[in-house]
XYZ file of C-alpha atoms in Angstrom:
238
model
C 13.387 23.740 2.992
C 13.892 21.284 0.437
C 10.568 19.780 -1.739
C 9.915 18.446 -5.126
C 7.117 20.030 -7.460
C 5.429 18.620 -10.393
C 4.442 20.226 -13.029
C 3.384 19.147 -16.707
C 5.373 16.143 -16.989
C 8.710 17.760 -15.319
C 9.595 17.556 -11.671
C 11.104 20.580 -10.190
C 13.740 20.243 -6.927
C 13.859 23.311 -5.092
C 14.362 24.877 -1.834
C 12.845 27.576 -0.328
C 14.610 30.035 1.793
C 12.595 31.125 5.334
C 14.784 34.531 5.586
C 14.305 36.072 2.593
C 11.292 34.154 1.448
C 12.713 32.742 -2.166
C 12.272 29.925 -4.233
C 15.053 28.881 -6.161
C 14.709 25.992 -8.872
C 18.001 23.453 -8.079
C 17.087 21.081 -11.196
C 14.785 19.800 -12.868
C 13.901 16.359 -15.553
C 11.220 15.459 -17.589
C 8.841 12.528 -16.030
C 6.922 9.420 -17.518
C 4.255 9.227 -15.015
C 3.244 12.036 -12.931
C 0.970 10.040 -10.594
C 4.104 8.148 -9.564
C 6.182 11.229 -9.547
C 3.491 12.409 -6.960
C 3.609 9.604 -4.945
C 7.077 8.431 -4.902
C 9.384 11.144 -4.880
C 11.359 11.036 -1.730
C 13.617 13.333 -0.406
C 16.626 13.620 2.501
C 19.078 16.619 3.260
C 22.839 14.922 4.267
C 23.684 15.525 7.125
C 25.891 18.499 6.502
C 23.734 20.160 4.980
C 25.616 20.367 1.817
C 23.736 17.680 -0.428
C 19.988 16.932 -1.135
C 19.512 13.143 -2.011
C 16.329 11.945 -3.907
C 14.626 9.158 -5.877
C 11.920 9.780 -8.190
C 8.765 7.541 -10.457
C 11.799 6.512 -13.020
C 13.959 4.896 -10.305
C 17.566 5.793 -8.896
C 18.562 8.320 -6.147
C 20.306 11.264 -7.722
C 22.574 13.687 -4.951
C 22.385 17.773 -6.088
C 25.191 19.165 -4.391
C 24.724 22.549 -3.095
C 27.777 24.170 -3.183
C 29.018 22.472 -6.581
C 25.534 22.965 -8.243
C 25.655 19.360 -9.463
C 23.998 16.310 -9.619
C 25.530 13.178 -9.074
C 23.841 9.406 -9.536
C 23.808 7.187 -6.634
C 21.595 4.645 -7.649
C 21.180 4.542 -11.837
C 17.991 4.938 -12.970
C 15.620 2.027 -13.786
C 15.749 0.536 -10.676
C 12.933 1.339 -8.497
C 14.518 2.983 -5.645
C 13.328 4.667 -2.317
C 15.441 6.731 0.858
C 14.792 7.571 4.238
C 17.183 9.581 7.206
C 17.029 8.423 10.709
C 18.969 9.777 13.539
C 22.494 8.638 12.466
C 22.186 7.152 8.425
C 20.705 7.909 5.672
C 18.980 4.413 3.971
C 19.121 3.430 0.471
C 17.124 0.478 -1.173
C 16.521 0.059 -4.701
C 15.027 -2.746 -6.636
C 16.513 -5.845 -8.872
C 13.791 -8.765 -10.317
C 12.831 -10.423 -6.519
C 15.488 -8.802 -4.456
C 15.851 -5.457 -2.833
C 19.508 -4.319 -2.254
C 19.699 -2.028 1.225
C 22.324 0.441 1.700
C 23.423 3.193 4.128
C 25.739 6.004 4.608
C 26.301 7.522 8.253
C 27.127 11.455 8.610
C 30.213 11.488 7.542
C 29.431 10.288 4.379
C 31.221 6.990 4.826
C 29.144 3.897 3.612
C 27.542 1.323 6.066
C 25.202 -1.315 6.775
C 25.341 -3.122 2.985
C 23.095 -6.221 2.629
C 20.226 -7.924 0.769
C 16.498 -8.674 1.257
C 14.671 -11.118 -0.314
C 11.339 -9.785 -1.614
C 10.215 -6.217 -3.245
C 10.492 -3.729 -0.401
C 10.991 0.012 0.099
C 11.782 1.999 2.388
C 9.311 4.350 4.188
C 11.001 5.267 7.634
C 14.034 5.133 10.076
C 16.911 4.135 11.172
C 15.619 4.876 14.844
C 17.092 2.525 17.219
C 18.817 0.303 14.614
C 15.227 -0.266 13.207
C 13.764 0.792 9.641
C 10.138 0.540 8.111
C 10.025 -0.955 5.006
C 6.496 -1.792 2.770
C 5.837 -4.464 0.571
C 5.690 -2.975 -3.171
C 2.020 -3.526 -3.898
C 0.810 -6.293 -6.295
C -2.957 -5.234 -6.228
C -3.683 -5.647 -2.763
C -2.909 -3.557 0.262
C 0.923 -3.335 0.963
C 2.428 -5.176 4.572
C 4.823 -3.133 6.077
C 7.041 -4.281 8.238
C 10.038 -3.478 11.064
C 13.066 -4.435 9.916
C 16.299 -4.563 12.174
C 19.554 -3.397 10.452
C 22.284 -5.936 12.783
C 20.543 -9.218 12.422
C 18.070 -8.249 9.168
C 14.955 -9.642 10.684
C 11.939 -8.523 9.559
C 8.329 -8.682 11.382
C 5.169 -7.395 10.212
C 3.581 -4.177 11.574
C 0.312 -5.882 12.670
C -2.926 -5.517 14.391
C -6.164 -7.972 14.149
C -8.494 -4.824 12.998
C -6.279 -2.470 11.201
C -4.754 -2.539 7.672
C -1.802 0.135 7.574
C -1.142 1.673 4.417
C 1.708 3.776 5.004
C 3.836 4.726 8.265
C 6.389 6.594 10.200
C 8.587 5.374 13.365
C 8.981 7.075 15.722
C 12.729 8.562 17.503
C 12.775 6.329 19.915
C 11.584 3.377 17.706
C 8.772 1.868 19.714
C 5.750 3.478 18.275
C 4.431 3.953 14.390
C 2.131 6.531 13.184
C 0.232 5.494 10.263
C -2.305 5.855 8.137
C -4.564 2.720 8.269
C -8.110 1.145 7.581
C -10.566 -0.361 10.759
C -11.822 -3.631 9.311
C -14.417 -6.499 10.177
C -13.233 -9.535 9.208
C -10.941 -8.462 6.941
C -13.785 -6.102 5.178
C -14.545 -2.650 5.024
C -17.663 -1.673 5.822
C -20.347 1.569 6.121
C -19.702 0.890 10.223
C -16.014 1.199 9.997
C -15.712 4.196 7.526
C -15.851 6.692 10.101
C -12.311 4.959 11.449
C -10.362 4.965 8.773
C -7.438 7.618 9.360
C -4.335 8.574 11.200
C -3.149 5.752 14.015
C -0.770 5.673 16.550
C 0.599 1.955 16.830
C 2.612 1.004 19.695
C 4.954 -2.218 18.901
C 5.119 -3.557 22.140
C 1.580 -3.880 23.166
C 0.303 -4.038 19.761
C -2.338 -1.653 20.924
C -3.212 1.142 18.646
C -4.975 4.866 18.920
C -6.772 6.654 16.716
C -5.564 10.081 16.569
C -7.871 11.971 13.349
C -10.731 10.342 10.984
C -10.919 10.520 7.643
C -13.509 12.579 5.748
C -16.924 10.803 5.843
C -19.151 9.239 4.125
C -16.964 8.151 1.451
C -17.025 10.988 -1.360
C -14.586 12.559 -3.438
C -12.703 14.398 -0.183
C -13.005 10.875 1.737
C -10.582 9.070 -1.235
C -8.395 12.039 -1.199
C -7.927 11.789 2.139
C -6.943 7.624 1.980
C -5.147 8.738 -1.406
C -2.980 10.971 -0.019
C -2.540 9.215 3.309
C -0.027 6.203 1.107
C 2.413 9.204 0.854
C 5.070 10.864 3.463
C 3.017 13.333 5.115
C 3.344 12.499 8.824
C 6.376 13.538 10.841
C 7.577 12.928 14.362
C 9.067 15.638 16.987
């Protein structure tokens, strides 16, 4: 297993071993913000095996290679930067004034799938089916997300009339998102929709959506740490 730790301003790659239990420390770098650190640390193994890609709160996407015990810099730092694996690539976006530049490299390594986006975006799931999620990089308000298709780079929003998604994941075969998301009354939330605010399953054909685990309730200190937390990573599909 591969995972990030942070700890008094540095942020610690590692992997831990299932066989004989171990941690080992891979590399580690002072950070400026350890909230952002937190949230936006994202990590994907190649697909060899060999390399362990990730882009952290200062920007870029560095590479640690495994057998070499070095880092390499895919995407310089200062540019906000995110990564996601799907089922054949591994995406790369990272962030320049208005535009966010998209990238990709399939399992060999080789690079694919090279083109532009107007608009701040990063990535959050996929390639599944040729598709990606990618969010809106917040201004203030609660981020859109959206399904963007690699071939023809169309993007449409991940939508329902009552929910607001703040974070999601696609699914293998690409037709489904789960996500973590807010049940709203005319574009409020109220006392009466607390209790639905949670983990959603979001189907993109019928635009239907189930609710699949609430949220702590009333709102209290576990309640925000629940819709805190929920704007990160932590759902997976099998």
């Amino acid at each position: 297993l591969a995972f990030a730790t942070v700890v008094l301003r540095r942020l610690y790659l590692q992997t831990f071993y299932l066989q004989s239990k171990k941690i080992k420390n891979l590399y580690q770098k002072e950070v400026k913000d350890t909230d952002l650190a937190y949230l936006n640390t994202d990590i994907a193994w190649s697909f060899d095996d060999n390399e362990i890609f990730f882009a952290s709160e200062d920007g870029g996407v560095e590479v640690f290679d495994l057998d070499k015990g070095s880092i390499t810099i895919r995407i310089p730092s200062g540019f906000p930067s995110s990564l996601s694996v799907g089922e054949d690539k591994i995406i790369f976006s990272f962030l320049k004034e208005k535009t966010t530049f998209l990238g990709s490299i399939d399992k060999k390594g080789n690079k694919v799938d090279d083109f532009e986006l107007q608009g701040k975006f990063s990535t959050i799931s996929g390639p599944f089916n040729n598709n990606i999620l990618v969010k809106e990089i917040p201004t203030g308000d609660i981020p859109n997300i959206f399904l963007l298709e690699l071939k023809g780079h169309k993007k449409d929003k991940i939508q329902n009339r009552d929910l607001k998604f703040l974070s999601g994941s696609l699914s293998p075969s690409g037709d489904k998102v789960i996500a973590t998301a807010l049940k709203m009354k005319n574009n409020q939330m109220n006392s009466k929709d607390e209790a639905e605010i949670g983990y959603y399953v979001f189907d993109l054909k019928t635009k239907k959506s189930i609710l699949i685990k609430k949220f702590y309730s009333p709102r209290g200190k576990d309640y925000w740490m629940s819709l805190y937390m929920g704007r990160r990573k932590e759902v997976s599909w099998r």
